[in-house]
Amino acid sequence: MRFGRIAHPEGFSFVVIDGQDDKDLVAKEIKDTPYTEPEFTGREWPLADVKLLAPTLPSKVVAIGRNYADHVAEVFKESAEHLPPTLFLKPPTSVVGPDAAIRIPEFATKVEFEGELAVVVGQVAKNVKAADWKSVVRGFTIVNDVSSRDLQFADGQWARAKGIDTFCPVGPWIETDIDAFDLDNLSIKAHLTQNGVTETKQDSNSNQMIMKMGEIIEFITASMTLLPGDVICTGSPAGTEAMNPGDVIEIEVAGLGTLRNPVERA
Ligand code: MG
């Protein structure tokens, strides 16, 4: 099942996105949130007639950094053995939905995309064992962990570099059928359009993740309680590059569709 959140003529709603053909999808309003079994209100709209928003309203976005060896090498000029995966937070105010602009302030330079598979948490989760990770996950989505590489290195702490408003596009929806995904072979790509020319910049696979999904959730929940709706970003593969106002960035994960966002000057 696909859960989304939409803006429609009467307001904002969580919805189930239904339909076989991608051109003919329908957004069916649910009474509550995506974290329980859906109860439908009866209102529905063609998806083409409404605007998709970020599919979740997280209390926090928890992210794993340095989880792909090739990305560690390109950014940190170090081996992943010397710089193991690390944990950081992106504030909920950085979250935007599909097609919303990534807005770059003047002081944020070398702002790069990071295409990532992400998890949406489905229930209160603390001290979860790796083998039980699926029990606390509502579904998968896509995140672009937008990062000012210059601020990241200048500050030491990553909060500002990765926490700027609009620096966490999420979407287009939450796919709950996680057993349909093969995490040992899941394609993750980033396509950057500059001056009307589109190039694939990231072309990798979740099988390159250093810390696997169960380990990630055990590692995070040993420290902090996850709440329904929280987002976990699982790390970016190599190929990240700077974006500029006027560009369009698309992150594509097999089975999850494409998360597209234009880039603007704030
Ligand atoms: Mg990242």
PDB file of C-alpha atoms and ligand atoms in Angstrom:
ATOM      1  CA  MET A   1       0.000   0.000   0.000  1.00  0.00           C
ATOM      2  CA  ARG A   2       1.137   3.546  -0.757  1.00  0.00           C
ATOM      3  CA  PHE A   3       0.451   6.296   1.789  1.00  0.00           C
ATOM      4  CA  GLY A   4       0.831   9.955   0.935  1.00  0.00           C
ATOM      5  CA  ARG A   5      -0.160  13.396   2.151  1.00  0.00           C
ATOM      6  CA  ILE A   6      -1.811  15.888  -0.148  1.00  0.00           C
ATOM      7  CA  ALA A   7      -3.017  19.450  -0.441  1.00  0.00           C
ATOM      8  CA  HIS A   8      -6.484  19.470  -2.021  1.00  0.00           C
ATOM      9  CA  PRO A   9      -9.095  22.204  -2.559  1.00  0.00           C
ATOM     10  CA  GLU A  10     -10.514  21.783   0.994  1.00  0.00           C
ATOM     11  CA  GLY A  11      -7.267  21.399   2.955  1.00  0.00           C
ATOM     12  CA  PHE A  12      -4.634  18.773   3.747  1.00  0.00           C
ATOM     13  CA  SER A  13      -5.124  15.023   4.158  1.00  0.00           C
ATOM     14  CA  PHE A  14      -3.306  11.763   4.577  1.00  0.00           C
ATOM     15  CA  VAL A  15      -4.335   9.454   1.755  1.00  0.00           C
ATOM     16  CA  VAL A  16      -3.871   6.000   0.305  1.00  0.00           C
ATOM     17  CA  ILE A  17      -2.706   6.253  -3.291  1.00  0.00           C
ATOM     18  CA  ASP A  18      -4.479   3.628  -5.311  1.00  0.00           C
ATOM     19  CA  GLY A  19      -4.480   2.417  -8.902  1.00  0.00           C
ATOM     20  CA  GLN A  20      -2.545   0.187 -11.256  1.00  0.00           C
ATOM     21  CA  ASP A  21      -1.568   2.644 -13.949  1.00  0.00           C
ATOM     22  CA  ASP A  22       0.769   5.459 -12.842  1.00  0.00           C
ATOM     23  CA  LYS A  23      -1.186   7.869 -15.070  1.00  0.00           C
ATOM     24  CA  ASP A  24      -4.477   7.033 -13.411  1.00  0.00           C
ATOM     25  CA  LEU A  25      -3.768   7.134  -9.666  1.00  0.00           C
ATOM     26  CA  VAL A  26      -6.399   8.127  -7.096  1.00  0.00           C
ATOM     27  CA  ALA A  27      -5.787   9.687  -3.654  1.00  0.00           C
ATOM     28  CA  LYS A  28      -8.273   8.246  -1.130  1.00  0.00           C
ATOM     29  CA  GLU A  29      -8.525  10.195   2.136  1.00  0.00           C
ATOM     30  CA  ILE A  30      -8.015   8.295   5.404  1.00  0.00           C
ATOM     31  CA  LYS A  31      -9.418   9.286   8.812  1.00  0.00           C
ATOM     32  CA  ASP A  32      -6.201   8.992  10.794  1.00  0.00           C
ATOM     33  CA  THR A  33      -2.481   8.744  10.073  1.00  0.00           C
ATOM     34  CA  PRO A  34      -0.628   6.168   7.950  1.00  0.00           C
ATOM     35  CA  TYR A  35       0.590   4.316  11.059  1.00  0.00           C
ATOM     36  CA  THR A  36      -2.636   2.416  11.696  1.00  0.00           C
ATOM     37  CA  GLU A  37      -4.850   0.365   9.397  1.00  0.00           C
ATOM     38  CA  PRO A  38      -6.539   2.852   7.072  1.00  0.00           C
ATOM     39  CA  GLU A  39     -10.162   3.830   7.559  1.00  0.00           C
ATOM     40  CA  PHE A  40     -11.450   5.676   4.496  1.00  0.00           C
ATOM     41  CA  THR A  41     -13.605   8.820   4.694  1.00  0.00           C
ATOM     42  CA  GLY A  42     -15.043   8.328   1.220  1.00  0.00           C
ATOM     43  CA  ARG A  43     -13.474  11.492  -0.213  1.00  0.00           C
ATOM     44  CA  GLU A  44     -11.065  10.956  -3.084  1.00  0.00           C
ATOM     45  CA  TRP A  45      -9.348  12.934  -5.823  1.00  0.00           C
ATOM     46  CA  PRO A  46      -7.449  12.027  -8.997  1.00  0.00           C
ATOM     47  CA  LEU A  47      -3.789  12.319  -7.948  1.00  0.00           C
ATOM     48  CA  ALA A  48      -3.187  14.539 -10.977  1.00  0.00           C
ATOM     49  CA  ASP A  49      -5.595  17.131  -9.499  1.00  0.00           C
ATOM     50  CA  VAL A  50      -3.903  17.471  -6.084  1.00  0.00           C
ATOM     51  CA  LYS A  51      -0.433  18.314  -4.795  1.00  0.00           C
ATOM     52  CA  LEU A  52       1.683  15.696  -3.066  1.00  0.00           C
ATOM     53  CA  LEU A  53       3.336  16.890   0.167  1.00  0.00           C
ATOM     54  CA  ALA A  54       5.967  15.146   2.264  1.00  0.00           C
ATOM     55  CA  PRO A  55       4.229  11.860   3.177  1.00  0.00           C
ATOM     56  CA  THR A  56       5.077  12.103   6.892  1.00  0.00           C
ATOM     57  CA  LEU A  57       5.367  14.751   9.627  1.00  0.00           C
ATOM     58  CA  PRO A  58       8.348  13.440  11.612  1.00  0.00           C
ATOM     59  CA  SER A  59       9.358  14.457  15.131  1.00  0.00           C
ATOM     60  CA  LYS A  60      12.907  13.985  13.842  1.00  0.00           C
ATOM     61  CA  VAL A  61      14.850  12.789  10.829  1.00  0.00           C
ATOM     62  CA  VAL A  62      17.640  10.481  11.953  1.00  0.00           C
ATOM     63  CA  ALA A  63      20.376   9.909   9.421  1.00  0.00           C
ATOM     64  CA  ILE A  64      23.303   7.570   9.025  1.00  0.00           C
ATOM     65  CA  GLY A  65      26.344   9.264   7.544  1.00  0.00           C
ATOM     66  CA  ARG A  66      29.302   7.536   5.898  1.00  0.00           C
ATOM     67  CA  ASN A  67      27.378   4.322   5.192  1.00  0.00           C
ATOM     68  CA  TYR A  68      28.784   3.732   1.674  1.00  0.00           C
ATOM     69  CA  ALA A  69      32.553   3.239   1.357  1.00  0.00           C
ATOM     70  CA  ASP A  70      32.776   4.954  -2.049  1.00  0.00           C
ATOM     71  CA  HIS A  71      31.016   8.069  -0.705  1.00  0.00           C
ATOM     72  CA  VAL A  72      33.317   8.163   2.370  1.00  0.00           C
ATOM     73  CA  ALA A  73      36.289   8.103   0.001  1.00  0.00           C
ATOM     74  CA  GLU A  74      34.986  10.911  -2.258  1.00  0.00           C
ATOM     75  CA  VAL A  75      33.937  13.285   0.541  1.00  0.00           C
ATOM     76  CA  PHE A  76      36.372  12.580   3.371  1.00  0.00           C
ATOM     77  CA  LYS A  77      39.370  11.311   1.366  1.00  0.00           C
ATOM     78  CA  GLU A  78      39.593   8.534   3.954  1.00  0.00           C
ATOM     79  CA  SER A  79      38.766   4.836   4.109  1.00  0.00           C
ATOM     80  CA  ALA A  80      35.501   3.758   5.697  1.00  0.00           C
ATOM     81  CA  GLU A  81      37.544   1.602   8.080  1.00  0.00           C
ATOM     82  CA  HIS A  82      38.997   4.760   9.618  1.00  0.00           C
ATOM     83  CA  LEU A  83      35.722   6.687   9.490  1.00  0.00           C
ATOM     84  CA  PRO A  84      32.887   4.324  10.449  1.00  0.00           C
ATOM     85  CA  PRO A  85      29.182   5.184  10.003  1.00  0.00           C
ATOM     86  CA  THR A  86      27.917   7.982  12.230  1.00  0.00           C
ATOM     87  CA  LEU A  87      24.556   9.347  13.388  1.00  0.00           C
ATOM     88  CA  PHE A  88      23.147  12.835  12.894  1.00  0.00           C
ATOM     89  CA  LEU A  89      19.792  14.619  12.923  1.00  0.00           C
ATOM     90  CA  LYS A  90      17.991  16.799  10.407  1.00  0.00           C
ATOM     91  CA  PRO A  91      15.278  19.026  11.934  1.00  0.00           C
ATOM     92  CA  PRO A  92      11.633  18.464  10.936  1.00  0.00           C
ATOM     93  CA  THR A  93      11.624  22.026   9.572  1.00  0.00           C
ATOM     94  CA  SER A  94      14.038  20.924   6.842  1.00  0.00           C
ATOM     95  CA  VAL A  95      11.434  18.517   5.405  1.00  0.00           C
ATOM     96  CA  VAL A  96       9.666  19.363   2.146  1.00  0.00           C
ATOM     97  CA  GLY A  97       7.689  17.264  -0.308  1.00  0.00           C
ATOM     98  CA  PRO A  98       7.980  16.321  -3.973  1.00  0.00           C
ATOM     99  CA  ASP A  99       8.397  19.230  -6.415  1.00  0.00           C
ATOM    100  CA  ALA A 100       8.948  21.726  -3.569  1.00  0.00           C
ATOM    101  CA  ALA A 101      11.978  23.937  -4.113  1.00  0.00           C
ATOM    102  CA  ILE A 102      15.291  23.307  -2.365  1.00  0.00           C
ATOM    103  CA  ARG A 103      16.132  26.902  -1.421  1.00  0.00           C
ATOM    104  CA  ILE A 104      19.825  27.700  -1.040  1.00  0.00           C
ATOM    105  CA  PRO A 105      20.819  30.684   1.116  1.00  0.00           C
ATOM    106  CA  GLU A 106      23.847  32.748   0.069  1.00  0.00           C
ATOM    107  CA  PHE A 107      25.976  31.486   2.998  1.00  0.00           C
ATOM    108  CA  ALA A 108      25.482  27.802   2.069  1.00  0.00           C
ATOM    109  CA  THR A 109      28.034  26.981  -0.596  1.00  0.00           C
ATOM    110  CA  LYS A 110      28.792  23.708  -2.391  1.00  0.00           C
ATOM    111  CA  VAL A 111      25.275  22.393  -1.747  1.00  0.00           C
ATOM    112  CA  GLU A 112      25.147  18.766  -2.834  1.00  0.00           C
ATOM    113  CA  PHE A 113      22.373  16.193  -3.300  1.00  0.00           C
ATOM    114  CA  GLU A 114      22.542  12.820  -1.539  1.00  0.00           C
ATOM    115  CA  GLY A 115      20.062  10.231  -2.852  1.00  0.00           C
ATOM    116  CA  GLU A 116      19.027   7.832  -0.102  1.00  0.00           C
ATOM    117  CA  LEU A 117      16.640   5.003   0.691  1.00  0.00           C
ATOM    118  CA  ALA A 118      14.675   6.027   3.796  1.00  0.00           C
ATOM    119  CA  VAL A 119      12.507   4.321   6.388  1.00  0.00           C
ATOM    120  CA  VAL A 120       9.321   5.702   7.933  1.00  0.00           C
ATOM    121  CA  VAL A 121       8.832   4.436  11.484  1.00  0.00           C
ATOM    122  CA  GLY A 122       5.431   2.939  12.303  1.00  0.00           C
ATOM    123  CA  GLN A 123       5.426   2.701  16.097  1.00  0.00           C
ATOM    124  CA  VAL A 124       7.230   3.788  19.246  1.00  0.00           C
ATOM    125  CA  ALA A 125      10.586   2.034  19.027  1.00  0.00           C
ATOM    126  CA  LYS A 126      13.298   1.674  21.683  1.00  0.00           C
ATOM    127  CA  ASN A 127      15.992  -0.995  22.074  1.00  0.00           C
ATOM    128  CA  VAL A 128      14.927  -2.830  18.910  1.00  0.00           C
ATOM    129  CA  LYS A 129      17.074  -5.846  18.063  1.00  0.00           C
ATOM    130  CA  ALA A 130      18.408  -5.994  14.515  1.00  0.00           C
ATOM    131  CA  ALA A 131      16.415  -9.138  13.708  1.00  0.00           C
ATOM    132  CA  ASP A 132      13.164  -7.375  14.681  1.00  0.00           C
ATOM    133  CA  TRP A 133      13.628  -4.230  12.568  1.00  0.00           C
ATOM    134  CA  LYS A 134      10.624  -4.858  10.320  1.00  0.00           C
ATOM    135  CA  SER A 135       8.260  -4.800  13.306  1.00  0.00           C
ATOM    136  CA  VAL A 136       8.791  -1.045  13.826  1.00  0.00           C
ATOM    137  CA  VAL A 137       8.905   0.037  10.169  1.00  0.00           C
ATOM    138  CA  ARG A 138       5.776   1.337   8.419  1.00  0.00           C
ATOM    139  CA  GLY A 139       7.393   1.553   5.022  1.00  0.00           C
ATOM    140  CA  PHE A 140      10.084   2.906   2.731  1.00  0.00           C
ATOM    141  CA  THR A 141      10.388   6.245   1.004  1.00  0.00           C
ATOM    142  CA  ILE A 142      13.086   8.372  -0.650  1.00  0.00           C
ATOM    143  CA  VAL A 143      15.081  11.198   0.950  1.00  0.00           C
ATOM    144  CA  ASN A 144      17.450  13.713  -0.575  1.00  0.00           C
ATOM    145  CA  ASP A 145      19.891  14.483   2.265  1.00  0.00           C
ATOM    146  CA  VAL A 146      20.848  17.912   0.900  1.00  0.00           C
ATOM    147  CA  SER A 147      24.161  19.059   2.392  1.00  0.00           C
ATOM    148  CA  SER A 148      26.320  22.173   2.169  1.00  0.00           C
ATOM    149  CA  ARG A 149      29.697  20.470   1.973  1.00  0.00           C
ATOM    150  CA  ASP A 150      31.515  23.717   2.822  1.00  0.00           C
ATOM    151  CA  LEU A 151      29.485  24.310   6.009  1.00  0.00           C
ATOM    152  CA  GLN A 152      29.816  20.634   6.948  1.00  0.00           C
ATOM    153  CA  PHE A 153      33.600  20.910   7.077  1.00  0.00           C
ATOM    154  CA  ALA A 154      33.768  24.489   8.386  1.00  0.00           C
ATOM    155  CA  ASP A 155      31.411  23.772  11.312  1.00  0.00           C
ATOM    156  CA  GLY A 156      32.528  20.283  12.298  1.00  0.00           C
ATOM    157  CA  GLN A 157      28.977  19.667  13.560  1.00  0.00           C
ATOM    158  CA  TRP A 158      26.687  18.843  10.622  1.00  0.00           C
ATOM    159  CA  ALA A 159      23.522  20.469  12.016  1.00  0.00           C
ATOM    160  CA  ARG A 160      23.692  23.663   9.928  1.00  0.00           C
ATOM    161  CA  ALA A 161      25.057  22.066   6.736  1.00  0.00           C
ATOM    162  CA  LYS A 162      22.243  19.506   6.613  1.00  0.00           C
ATOM    163  CA  GLY A 163      19.525  21.248   8.626  1.00  0.00           C
ATOM    164  CA  ILE A 164      18.720  24.321   6.547  1.00  0.00           C
ATOM    165  CA  ASP A 165      15.007  24.777   5.737  1.00  0.00           C
ATOM    166  CA  THR A 166      14.082  22.733   2.602  1.00  0.00           C
ATOM    167  CA  PHE A 167      17.265  20.599   2.820  1.00  0.00           C
ATOM    168  CA  CYS A 168      15.302  17.368   3.401  1.00  0.00           C
ATOM    169  CA  PRO A 169      12.995  16.492   0.492  1.00  0.00           C
ATOM    170  CA  VAL A 170      10.959  13.344   1.345  1.00  0.00           C
ATOM    171  CA  GLY A 171       8.604  11.346  -0.879  1.00  0.00           C
ATOM    172  CA  PRO A 172       6.854  10.817  -3.137  1.00  0.00           C
ATOM    173  CA  TRP A 173       5.013   8.396  -0.812  1.00  0.00           C
ATOM    174  CA  ILE A 174       5.456   5.638   1.787  1.00  0.00           C
ATOM    175  CA  GLU A 175       5.423   2.118   0.343  1.00  0.00           C
ATOM    176  CA  THR A 176       4.392  -0.328   3.092  1.00  0.00           C
ATOM    177  CA  ASP A 177       5.049  -3.591   1.231  1.00  0.00           C
ATOM    178  CA  ILE A 178       8.654  -3.763   2.453  1.00  0.00           C
ATOM    179  CA  ASP A 179       8.906  -7.491   1.742  1.00  0.00           C
ATOM    180  CA  ALA A 180       8.698  -6.643  -1.983  1.00  0.00           C
ATOM    181  CA  PHE A 181      12.103  -4.918  -1.715  1.00  0.00           C
ATOM    182  CA  ASP A 182      15.390  -6.794  -1.983  1.00  0.00           C
ATOM    183  CA  LEU A 183      17.751  -4.748   0.185  1.00  0.00           C
ATOM    184  CA  ASP A 184      20.656  -6.808  -1.141  1.00  0.00           C
ATOM    185  CA  ASN A 185      19.932  -5.517  -4.637  1.00  0.00           C
ATOM    186  CA  LEU A 186      18.042  -2.200  -4.717  1.00  0.00           C
ATOM    187  CA  SER A 187      18.955   0.403  -7.318  1.00  0.00           C
ATOM    188  CA  ILE A 188      19.505   4.003  -6.076  1.00  0.00           C
ATOM    189  CA  LYS A 189      20.094   6.766  -8.652  1.00  0.00           C
ATOM    190  CA  ALA A 190      20.330  10.543  -8.823  1.00  0.00           C
ATOM    191  CA  HIS A 191      19.708  12.487 -12.036  1.00  0.00           C
ATOM    192  CA  LEU A 192      20.754  16.144 -12.155  1.00  0.00           C
ATOM    193  CA  THR A 193      19.394  18.518 -14.806  1.00  0.00           C
ATOM    194  CA  GLN A 194      21.541  21.598 -15.441  1.00  0.00           C
ATOM    195  CA  ASN A 195      20.916  23.986 -18.334  1.00  0.00           C
ATOM    196  CA  GLY A 196      18.372  21.563 -19.791  1.00  0.00           C
ATOM    197  CA  VAL A 197      20.798  18.623 -19.840  1.00  0.00           C
ATOM    198  CA  THR A 198      20.073  15.637 -17.569  1.00  0.00           C
ATOM    199  CA  GLU A 199      22.915  13.424 -16.366  1.00  0.00           C
ATOM    200  CA  THR A 200      22.847  10.433 -14.026  1.00  0.00           C
ATOM    201  CA  LYS A 201      25.270  11.281 -11.222  1.00  0.00           C
ATOM    202  CA  GLN A 202      24.594   8.533  -8.699  1.00  0.00           C
ATOM    203  CA  ASP A 203      24.038   4.956  -9.865  1.00  0.00           C
ATOM    204  CA  SER A 204      24.493   2.565  -6.983  1.00  0.00           C
ATOM    205  CA  ASN A 205      22.844  -0.185  -5.007  1.00  0.00           C
ATOM    206  CA  SER A 206      21.740  -0.721  -1.421  1.00  0.00           C
ATOM    207  CA  ASN A 207      23.988  -3.783  -1.348  1.00  0.00           C
ATOM    208  CA  GLN A 208      26.868  -1.310  -0.813  1.00  0.00           C
ATOM    209  CA  MET A 209      25.531  -0.218   2.591  1.00  0.00           C
ATOM    210  CA  ILE A 210      28.119  -0.771   5.337  1.00  0.00           C
ATOM    211  CA  MET A 211      25.601  -0.822   8.194  1.00  0.00           C
ATOM    212  CA  LYS A 212      22.582  -2.882   7.125  1.00  0.00           C
ATOM    213  CA  MET A 213      18.954  -2.035   7.945  1.00  0.00           C
ATOM    214  CA  GLY A 214      18.670  -4.148  11.089  1.00  0.00           C
ATOM    215  CA  GLU A 215      21.969  -2.840  12.464  1.00  0.00           C
ATOM    216  CA  ILE A 216      20.923   0.754  11.733  1.00  0.00           C
ATOM    217  CA  ILE A 217      17.662   0.439  13.660  1.00  0.00           C
ATOM    218  CA  GLU A 218      19.326  -1.376  16.575  1.00  0.00           C
ATOM    219  CA  PHE A 219      22.070   1.287  16.668  1.00  0.00           C
ATOM    220  CA  ILE A 220      19.628   4.237  16.662  1.00  0.00           C
ATOM    221  CA  THR A 221      17.079   2.820  19.088  1.00  0.00           C
ATOM    222  CA  ALA A 222      19.793   1.913  21.605  1.00  0.00           C
ATOM    223  CA  SER A 223      20.193   5.685  22.029  1.00  0.00           C
ATOM    224  CA  MET A 224      16.928   7.386  21.181  1.00  0.00           C
ATOM    225  CA  THR A 225      13.256   6.525  21.042  1.00  0.00           C
ATOM    226  CA  LEU A 226      11.762   6.644  17.559  1.00  0.00           C
ATOM    227  CA  LEU A 227       8.164   7.807  17.160  1.00  0.00           C
ATOM    228  CA  PRO A 228       5.600   6.990  14.455  1.00  0.00           C
ATOM    229  CA  GLY A 229       6.362   9.120  11.417  1.00  0.00           C
ATOM    230  CA  ASP A 230      10.065   9.553  12.170  1.00  0.00           C
ATOM    231  CA  VAL A 231      12.334   9.153   9.166  1.00  0.00           C
ATOM    232  CA  ILE A 232      15.603   7.235   9.014  1.00  0.00           C
ATOM    233  CA  CYS A 233      17.981   8.025   6.130  1.00  0.00           C
ATOM    234  CA  THR A 234      20.248   5.089   5.376  1.00  0.00           C
ATOM    235  CA  GLY A 235      23.170   6.908   3.755  1.00  0.00           C
ATOM    236  CA  SER A 236      24.267   8.080   0.352  1.00  0.00           C
ATOM    237  CA  PRO A 237      26.393   6.279  -2.207  1.00  0.00           C
ATOM    238  CA  ALA A 238      29.102   8.066  -4.205  1.00  0.00           C
ATOM    239  CA  GLY A 239      28.417  10.532  -6.986  1.00  0.00           C
ATOM    240  CA  THR A 240      27.204  13.522  -4.975  1.00  0.00           C
ATOM    241  CA  GLU A 241      27.784  16.866  -6.682  1.00  0.00           C
ATOM    242  CA  ALA A 242      26.958  20.509  -6.198  1.00  0.00           C
ATOM    243  CA  MET A 243      23.567  21.881  -7.303  1.00  0.00           C
ATOM    244  CA  ASN A 244      22.843  25.458  -8.313  1.00  0.00           C
ATOM    245  CA  PRO A 245      19.693  27.576  -8.522  1.00  0.00           C
ATOM    246  CA  GLY A 246      17.859  26.628 -11.733  1.00  0.00           C
ATOM    247  CA  ASP A 247      18.837  22.950 -11.525  1.00  0.00           C
ATOM    248  CA  VAL A 248      16.408  20.054 -10.996  1.00  0.00           C
ATOM    249  CA  ILE A 249      17.420  17.013  -8.947  1.00  0.00           C
ATOM    250  CA  GLU A 250      15.639  13.658  -9.167  1.00  0.00           C
ATOM    251  CA  ILE A 251      16.324  10.752  -6.808  1.00  0.00           C
ATOM    252  CA  GLU A 252      15.094   7.386  -8.061  1.00  0.00           C
ATOM    253  CA  VAL A 253      14.861   4.224  -5.943  1.00  0.00           C
ATOM    254  CA  ALA A 254      13.571   1.025  -7.559  1.00  0.00           C
ATOM    255  CA  GLY A 255       9.983   0.369  -6.465  1.00  0.00           C
ATOM    256  CA  LEU A 256       9.563   3.798  -4.869  1.00  0.00           C
ATOM    257  CA  GLY A 257       9.396   6.020  -7.921  1.00  0.00           C
ATOM    258  CA  THR A 258      11.178   9.350  -8.219  1.00  0.00           C
ATOM    259  CA  LEU A 259      11.570  12.276  -5.820  1.00  0.00           C
ATOM    260  CA  ARG A 260      11.952  15.422  -7.933  1.00  0.00           C
ATOM    261  CA  ASN A 261      12.838  18.888  -6.629  1.00  0.00           C
ATOM    262  CA  PRO A 262      13.847  22.127  -8.332  1.00  0.00           C
ATOM    263  CA  VAL A 263      16.651  24.227  -6.834  1.00  0.00           C
ATOM    264  CA  GLU A 264      16.210  27.951  -6.111  1.00  0.00           C
ATOM    265  CA  ARG A 265      18.057  30.809  -4.448  1.00  0.00           C
ATOM    266  CA  ALA A 266      16.528  31.509  -1.005  1.00  0.00           C
TER     267      ALA A 266
HETATM  268 MG    MG B   1      23.459  11.448   3.763  1.00  0.00          MG
END
